[in-house]
PDB file of N, CA and C and ligand atoms in Angstrom:
ATOM      1  N   MET A   1     -20.495  -4.740  -2.430  1.00  0.00           N
ATOM      2  CA  MET A   1     -20.087  -5.137  -3.582  1.00  0.00           C
ATOM      3  C   MET A   1     -19.774  -6.826  -3.328  1.00  0.00           C
ATOM      4  N   SER A   2     -18.542  -7.207  -4.116  1.00  0.00           N
ATOM      5  CA  SER A   2     -18.059  -8.737  -4.099  1.00  0.00           C
ATOM      6  C   SER A   2     -17.425  -8.941  -2.620  1.00  0.00           C
ATOM      7  N   VAL A   3     -16.980  -7.909  -2.166  1.00  0.00           N
ATOM      8  CA  VAL A   3     -15.979  -8.009  -0.982  1.00  0.00           C
ATOM      9  C   VAL A   3     -17.043  -8.359   0.340  1.00  0.00           C
ATOM     10  N   SER A   4     -16.795  -9.420   1.118  1.00  0.00           N
ATOM     11  CA  SER A   4     -17.891  -9.584   2.105  1.00  0.00           C
ATOM     12  C   SER A   4     -17.006  -9.383   3.377  1.00  0.00           C
ATOM     13  N   GLY A   5     -17.453  -9.285   4.552  1.00  0.00           N
ATOM     14  CA  GLY A   5     -16.737  -8.911   5.611  1.00  0.00           C
ATOM     15  C   GLY A   5     -16.215  -7.542   6.343  1.00  0.00           C
ATOM     16  N   LEU A   6     -15.818  -7.559   7.065  1.00  0.00           N
ATOM     17  CA  LEU A   6     -15.653  -6.027   7.655  1.00  0.00           C
ATOM     18  C   LEU A   6     -14.047  -5.696   7.583  1.00  0.00           C
ATOM     19  N   CYS A   7     -13.883  -4.332   7.579  1.00  0.00           N
ATOM     20  CA  CYS A   7     -12.757  -3.730   7.428  1.00  0.00           C
ATOM     21  C   CYS A   7     -11.713  -4.612   8.309  1.00  0.00           C
ATOM     22  N   HIS A   8     -10.390  -4.746   7.821  1.00  0.00           N
ATOM     23  CA  HIS A   8      -9.347  -5.360   8.626  1.00  0.00           C
ATOM     24  C   HIS A   8      -8.587  -4.243   9.417  1.00  0.00           C
ATOM     25  N   VAL A   9      -8.670  -3.014   9.214  1.00  0.00           N
ATOM     26  CA  VAL A   9      -7.994  -2.016   9.857  1.00  0.00           C
ATOM     27  C   VAL A   9      -8.875  -1.570  11.108  1.00  0.00           C
ATOM     28  N   CYS A  10     -10.179  -1.293  10.870  1.00  0.00           N
ATOM     29  CA  CYS A  10     -10.943  -0.768  11.787  1.00  0.00           C
ATOM     30  C   CYS A  10     -11.886  -1.723  12.219  1.00  0.00           C
ATOM     31  N   GLU A  11     -12.254  -2.852  12.045  1.00  0.00           N
ATOM     32  CA  GLU A  11     -13.158  -3.898  12.133  1.00  0.00           C
ATOM     33  C   GLU A  11     -14.676  -3.280  12.461  1.00  0.00           C
ATOM     34  N   ALA A  12     -15.104  -2.110  12.138  1.00  0.00           N
ATOM     35  CA  ALA A  12     -16.123  -1.725  12.146  1.00  0.00           C
ATOM     36  C   ALA A  12     -17.087  -1.473  11.211  1.00  0.00           C
ATOM     37  N   ASN A  13     -16.275  -1.204  10.093  1.00  0.00           N
ATOM     38  CA  ASN A  13     -17.329  -0.520   8.631  1.00  0.00           C
ATOM     39  C   ASN A  13     -17.240  -1.952   7.861  1.00  0.00           C
ATOM     40  N   GLU A  14     -18.115  -2.012   7.116  1.00  0.00           N
ATOM     41  CA  GLU A  14     -17.826  -3.026   5.848  1.00  0.00           C
ATOM     42  C   GLU A  14     -16.919  -2.702   4.934  1.00  0.00           C
ATOM     43  N   ALA A  15     -16.352  -3.698   4.769  1.00  0.00           N
ATOM     44  CA  ALA A  15     -14.961  -3.796   3.895  1.00  0.00           C
ATOM     45  C   ALA A  15     -15.539  -3.337   2.426  1.00  0.00           C
ATOM     46  N   GLU A  16     -15.029  -2.312   1.913  1.00  0.00           N
ATOM     47  CA  GLU A  16     -15.486  -2.117   0.202  1.00  0.00           C
ATOM     48  C   GLU A  16     -14.307  -2.406  -0.510  1.00  0.00           C
ATOM     49  N   HIS A  17     -13.095  -2.345  -0.245  1.00  0.00           N
ATOM     50  CA  HIS A  17     -12.025  -2.346  -1.168  1.00  0.00           C
ATOM     51  C   HIS A  17     -11.032  -3.523  -0.673  1.00  0.00           C
ATOM     52  N   THR A  18     -10.461  -4.049  -1.684  1.00  0.00           N
ATOM     53  CA  THR A  18      -9.485  -5.229  -1.452  1.00  0.00           C
ATOM     54  C   THR A  18      -8.102  -4.274  -1.825  1.00  0.00           C
ATOM     55  N   CYS A  19      -7.102  -4.337  -0.883  1.00  0.00           N
ATOM     56  CA  CYS A  19      -5.789  -3.841  -1.147  1.00  0.00           C
ATOM     57  C   CYS A  19      -5.084  -4.735  -2.261  1.00  0.00           C
ATOM     58  N   PRO A  20      -4.733  -4.474  -3.287  1.00  0.00           N
ATOM     59  CA  PRO A  20      -3.954  -5.026  -4.394  1.00  0.00           C
ATOM     60  C   PRO A  20      -2.694  -5.603  -3.767  1.00  0.00           C
ATOM     61  N   GLN A  21      -1.946  -4.990  -2.957  1.00  0.00           N
ATOM     62  CA  GLN A  21      -0.734  -5.086  -2.443  1.00  0.00           C
ATOM     63  C   GLN A  21      -0.377  -6.042  -1.291  1.00  0.00           C
ATOM     64  N   CYS A  22      -1.357  -6.069  -0.121  1.00  0.00           N
ATOM     65  CA  CYS A  22      -1.373  -6.934   0.751  1.00  0.00           C
ATOM     66  C   CYS A  22      -2.542  -7.656   0.912  1.00  0.00           C
ATOM     67  N   GLY A  23      -3.678  -7.427   0.003  1.00  0.00           N
ATOM     68  CA  GLY A  23      -4.734  -8.236   0.150  1.00  0.00           C
ATOM     69  C   GLY A  23      -5.776  -8.379   0.997  1.00  0.00           C
ATOM     70  N   THR A  24      -5.420  -7.197   2.254  1.00  0.00           N
ATOM     71  CA  THR A  24      -6.490  -6.803   2.961  1.00  0.00           C
ATOM     72  C   THR A  24      -7.758  -5.934   2.577  1.00  0.00           C
ATOM     73  N   ALA A  25      -8.581  -6.560   3.073  1.00  0.00           N
ATOM     74  CA  ALA A  25     -10.187  -6.049   2.816  1.00  0.00           C
ATOM     75  C   ALA A  25     -10.231  -4.911   3.947  1.00  0.00           C
ATOM     76  N   VAL A  26     -10.341  -3.567   3.288  1.00  0.00           N
ATOM     77  CA  VAL A  26     -10.833  -2.415   3.873  1.00  0.00           C
ATOM     78  C   VAL A  26     -11.941  -1.826   3.790  1.00  0.00           C
ATOM     79  N   CYS A  27     -12.205  -0.651   4.482  1.00  0.00           N
ATOM     80  CA  CYS A  27     -13.504  -0.051   4.124  1.00  0.00           C
ATOM     81  C   CYS A  27     -13.266   1.038   3.598  1.00  0.00           C
ATOM     82  N   ASP A  28     -13.807   1.869   2.983  1.00  0.00           N
ATOM     83  CA  ASP A  28     -13.664   3.191   1.940  1.00  0.00           C
ATOM     84  C   ASP A  28     -12.759   4.266   2.938  1.00  0.00           C
ATOM     85  N   ASP A  29     -13.064   4.284   4.541  1.00  0.00           N
ATOM     86  CA  ASP A  29     -12.233   5.093   5.278  1.00  0.00           C
ATOM     87  C   ASP A  29     -10.717   4.930   5.217  1.00  0.00           C
ATOM     88  N   HIS A  30     -10.286   3.237   5.196  1.00  0.00           N
ATOM     89  CA  HIS A  30      -9.078   2.925   5.042  1.00  0.00           C
ATOM     90  C   HIS A  30      -8.466   2.768   3.735  1.00  0.00           C
ATOM     91  N   PHE A  31      -9.073   3.219   2.659  1.00  0.00           N
ATOM     92  CA  PHE A  31      -8.470   2.922   1.615  1.00  0.00           C
ATOM     93  C   PHE A  31      -8.303   4.158   0.795  1.00  0.00           C
ATOM     94  N   ARG A  32      -7.040   4.455   0.280  1.00  0.00           N
ATOM     95  CA  ARG A  32      -6.562   5.380  -0.422  1.00  0.00           C
ATOM     96  C   ARG A  32      -6.755   5.561  -1.813  1.00  0.00           C
ATOM     97  N   GLN A  33      -7.799   6.062  -2.525  1.00  0.00           N
ATOM     98  CA  GLN A  33      -8.150   6.035  -3.872  1.00  0.00           C
ATOM     99  C   GLN A  33      -7.028   6.583  -4.536  1.00  0.00           C
ATOM    100  N   THR A  34      -6.305   7.415  -4.226  1.00  0.00           N
ATOM    101  CA  THR A  34      -5.284   8.164  -4.587  1.00  0.00           C
ATOM    102  C   THR A  34      -3.967   7.195  -4.969  1.00  0.00           C
ATOM    103  N   ARG A  35      -3.620   6.410  -4.065  1.00  0.00           N
ATOM    104  CA  ARG A  35      -2.473   5.456  -4.090  1.00  0.00           C
ATOM    105  C   ARG A  35      -3.120   4.358  -4.593  1.00  0.00           C
ATOM    106  N   GLY A  36      -4.477   3.812  -4.357  1.00  0.00           N
ATOM    107  CA  GLY A  36      -4.826   2.721  -4.711  1.00  0.00           C
ATOM    108  C   GLY A  36      -4.418   1.458  -3.810  1.00  0.00           C
ATOM    109  N   LEU A  37      -4.160   2.098  -2.416  1.00  0.00           N
ATOM    110  CA  LEU A  37      -3.681   1.055  -1.474  1.00  0.00           C
ATOM    111  C   LEU A  37      -4.248   1.196  -0.464  1.00  0.00           C
ATOM    112  N   CYS A  38      -4.378   0.129   0.571  1.00  0.00           N
ATOM    113  CA  CYS A  38      -4.965   0.442   2.047  1.00  0.00           C
ATOM    114  C   CYS A  38      -3.993   1.608   2.777  1.00  0.00           C
ATOM    115  N   VAL A  39      -4.557   2.090   3.893  1.00  0.00           N
ATOM    116  CA  VAL A  39      -3.799   2.714   4.559  1.00  0.00           C
ATOM    117  C   VAL A  39      -2.350   2.334   5.223  1.00  0.00           C
ATOM    118  N   ARG A  40      -2.537   1.120   5.449  1.00  0.00           N
ATOM    119  CA  ARG A  40      -1.172   0.331   6.024  1.00  0.00           C
ATOM    120  C   ARG A  40      -0.208   0.425   4.771  1.00  0.00           C
ATOM    121  N   CYS A  41      -0.641  -0.002   3.745  1.00  0.00           N
ATOM    122  CA  CYS A  41       0.506   0.006   2.761  1.00  0.00           C
ATOM    123  C   CYS A  41       0.838   1.501   2.586  1.00  0.00           C
ATOM    124  N   VAL A  42       0.205   2.381   2.433  1.00  0.00           N
ATOM    125  CA  VAL A  42       0.319   3.737   2.306  1.00  0.00           C
ATOM    126  C   VAL A  42       1.464   4.370   3.650  1.00  0.00           C
ATOM    127  N   GLU A  43       1.142   3.576   4.642  1.00  0.00           N
ATOM    128  CA  GLU A  43       2.177   4.116   5.640  1.00  0.00           C
ATOM    129  C   GLU A  43       3.478   3.443   5.504  1.00  0.00           C
ATOM    130  N   THR A  44       3.327   2.262   5.144  1.00  0.00           N
ATOM    131  CA  THR A  44       4.697   1.474   4.825  1.00  0.00           C
ATOM    132  C   THR A  44       5.432   2.167   3.690  1.00  0.00           C
ATOM    133  N   ALA A  45       4.665   2.641   2.492  1.00  0.00           N
ATOM    134  CA  ALA A  45       5.473   2.931   1.486  1.00  0.00           C
ATOM    135  C   ALA A  45       6.152   4.288   1.964  1.00  0.00           C
ATOM    136  N   GLY A  46       5.671   5.033   2.784  1.00  0.00           N
ATOM    137  CA  GLY A  46       5.922   6.258   3.125  1.00  0.00           C
ATOM    138  C   GLY A  46       5.591   7.435   2.017  1.00  0.00           C
ATOM    139  N   ARG A  47       6.817   8.018   1.676  1.00  0.00           N
ATOM    140  CA  ARG A  47       6.686   8.928   0.866  1.00  0.00           C
ATOM    141  C   ARG A  47       6.969   8.332  -0.762  1.00  0.00           C
ATOM    142  N   ASP A  48       6.249   9.130  -1.591  1.00  0.00           N
ATOM    143  CA  ASP A  48       6.161   8.507  -3.111  1.00  0.00           C
ATOM    144  C   ASP A  48       7.396   7.659  -3.485  1.00  0.00           C
ATOM    145  N   ASP A  49       8.189   8.131  -3.807  1.00  0.00           N
ATOM    146  CA  ASP A  49       9.438   7.416  -4.589  1.00  0.00           C
ATOM    147  C   ASP A  49      10.516   6.925  -3.828  1.00  0.00           C
ATOM    148  N   ILE A  50      10.876   7.780  -2.580  1.00  0.00           N
ATOM    149  CA  ILE A  50      11.884   7.506  -1.940  1.00  0.00           C
ATOM    150  C   ILE A  50      11.999   6.141  -1.129  1.00  0.00           C
ATOM    151  N   ALA A  51      10.995   5.777  -0.774  1.00  0.00           N
ATOM    152  CA  ALA A  51      11.368   4.446  -0.313  1.00  0.00           C
ATOM    153  C   ALA A  51      10.985   3.183  -0.970  1.00  0.00           C
ATOM    154  N   ASN A  52      11.604   3.608  -2.165  1.00  0.00           N
ATOM    155  CA  ASN A  52      11.375   2.270  -3.060  1.00  0.00           C
ATOM    156  C   ASN A  52      12.589   1.957  -3.702  1.00  0.00           C
ATOM    157  N   PRO A  53      13.362   1.589  -2.952  1.00  0.00           N
ATOM    158  CA  PRO A  53      14.860   1.240  -3.922  1.00  0.00           C
ATOM    159  C   PRO A  53      14.693  -0.046  -4.510  1.00  0.00           C
ATOM    160  N   GLY A  54      15.801  -0.167  -5.468  1.00  0.00           N
ATOM    161  CA  GLY A  54      15.771  -1.459  -6.301  1.00  0.00           C
ATOM    162  C   GLY A  54      14.872  -1.110  -7.541  1.00  0.00           C
ATOM    163  N   ASP A  55      14.391  -0.127  -7.724  1.00  0.00           N
ATOM    164  CA  ASP A  55      13.400  -0.121  -8.898  1.00  0.00           C
ATOM    165  C   ASP A  55      14.129   0.474 -10.146  1.00  0.00           C
ATOM    166  N   GLY A  56      15.597   0.980 -10.074  1.00  0.00           N
ATOM    167  CA  GLY A  56      16.115   1.507 -10.954  1.00  0.00           C
ATOM    168  C   GLY A  56      17.528   0.701 -11.441  1.00  0.00           C
ATOM    169  N   PRO A  57      18.050   1.035 -12.366  1.00  0.00           N
ATOM    170  CA  PRO A  57      19.487   0.396 -12.543  1.00  0.00           C
ATOM    171  C   PRO A  57      20.460   0.754 -11.927  1.00  0.00           C
ATOM    172  N   ASP A  58      20.323   1.288 -10.717  1.00  0.00           N
ATOM    173  CA  ASP A  58      21.459   2.077  -9.826  1.00  0.00           C
ATOM    174  C   ASP A  58      22.583   1.148  -9.394  1.00  0.00           C
ATOM    175  N   ASP A  59      22.374  -0.075  -9.484  1.00  0.00           N
ATOM    176  CA  ASP A  59      23.392  -1.023  -8.932  1.00  0.00           C
ATOM    177  C   ASP A  59      24.704  -0.977  -9.867  1.00  0.00           C
ATOM    178  N   ASP A  60      24.150  -0.470 -11.162  1.00  0.00           N
ATOM    179  CA  ASP A  60      25.507  -0.585 -12.081  1.00  0.00           C
ATOM    180  C   ASP A  60      26.492   0.532 -11.940  1.00  0.00           C
ATOM    181  N   ASP A  61      25.995   1.467 -10.862  1.00  0.00           N
ATOM    182  CA  ASP A  61      26.993   2.829 -10.478  1.00  0.00           C
ATOM    183  C   ASP A  61      28.022   2.069  -9.153  1.00  0.00           C
ATOM    184  N   ILE A  62      27.623   0.735  -8.712  1.00  0.00           N
ATOM    185  CA  ILE A  62      28.392   0.501  -7.625  1.00  0.00           C
ATOM    186  C   ILE A  62      29.570  -0.561  -8.104  1.00  0.00           C
ATOM    187  N   HIS A  63      30.824   0.068  -7.874  1.00  0.00           N
ATOM    188  CA  HIS A  63      31.695  -1.104  -8.214  1.00  0.00           C
ATOM    189  C   HIS A  63      31.884  -2.356  -7.225  1.00  0.00           C
ATOM    190  N   ARG A  64      31.368  -3.290  -7.665  1.00  0.00           N
ATOM    191  CA  ARG A  64      31.682  -4.409  -6.594  1.00  0.00           C
ATOM    192  C   ARG A  64      33.009  -5.265  -6.901  1.00  0.00           C
ATOM    193  N   ILE A  65      33.400  -5.371  -5.660  1.00  0.00           N
ATOM    194  CA  ILE A  65      34.794  -5.922  -5.666  1.00  0.00           C
ATOM    195  C   ILE A  65      34.706  -7.448  -5.203  1.00  0.00           C
TER     196      ILE A  65
HETATM  197 ZN1   ZN B   1     -11.846   0.460   8.372  1.00  0.00          ZN
HETATM  198 ZN1   ZN B   2      -2.548  -2.945   1.775  1.00  0.00          ZN
END
């Protein structure tokens, strides 16, 4: 496709995707279509919603002194 070069994860296969989060070009084996992210970002994100603090108005419940 338009992506040229090798996968930055395995550096063996041709990169076919570019991760929208980190911008890393990865091959099909290292891109998770279900998440739309490279495997590195999927590993960093961990479980779906737990590792995503600050995404809600939870700060309002904290009494700041
Ligand atoms: Zn790869
Ligand atoms: Zn990524």
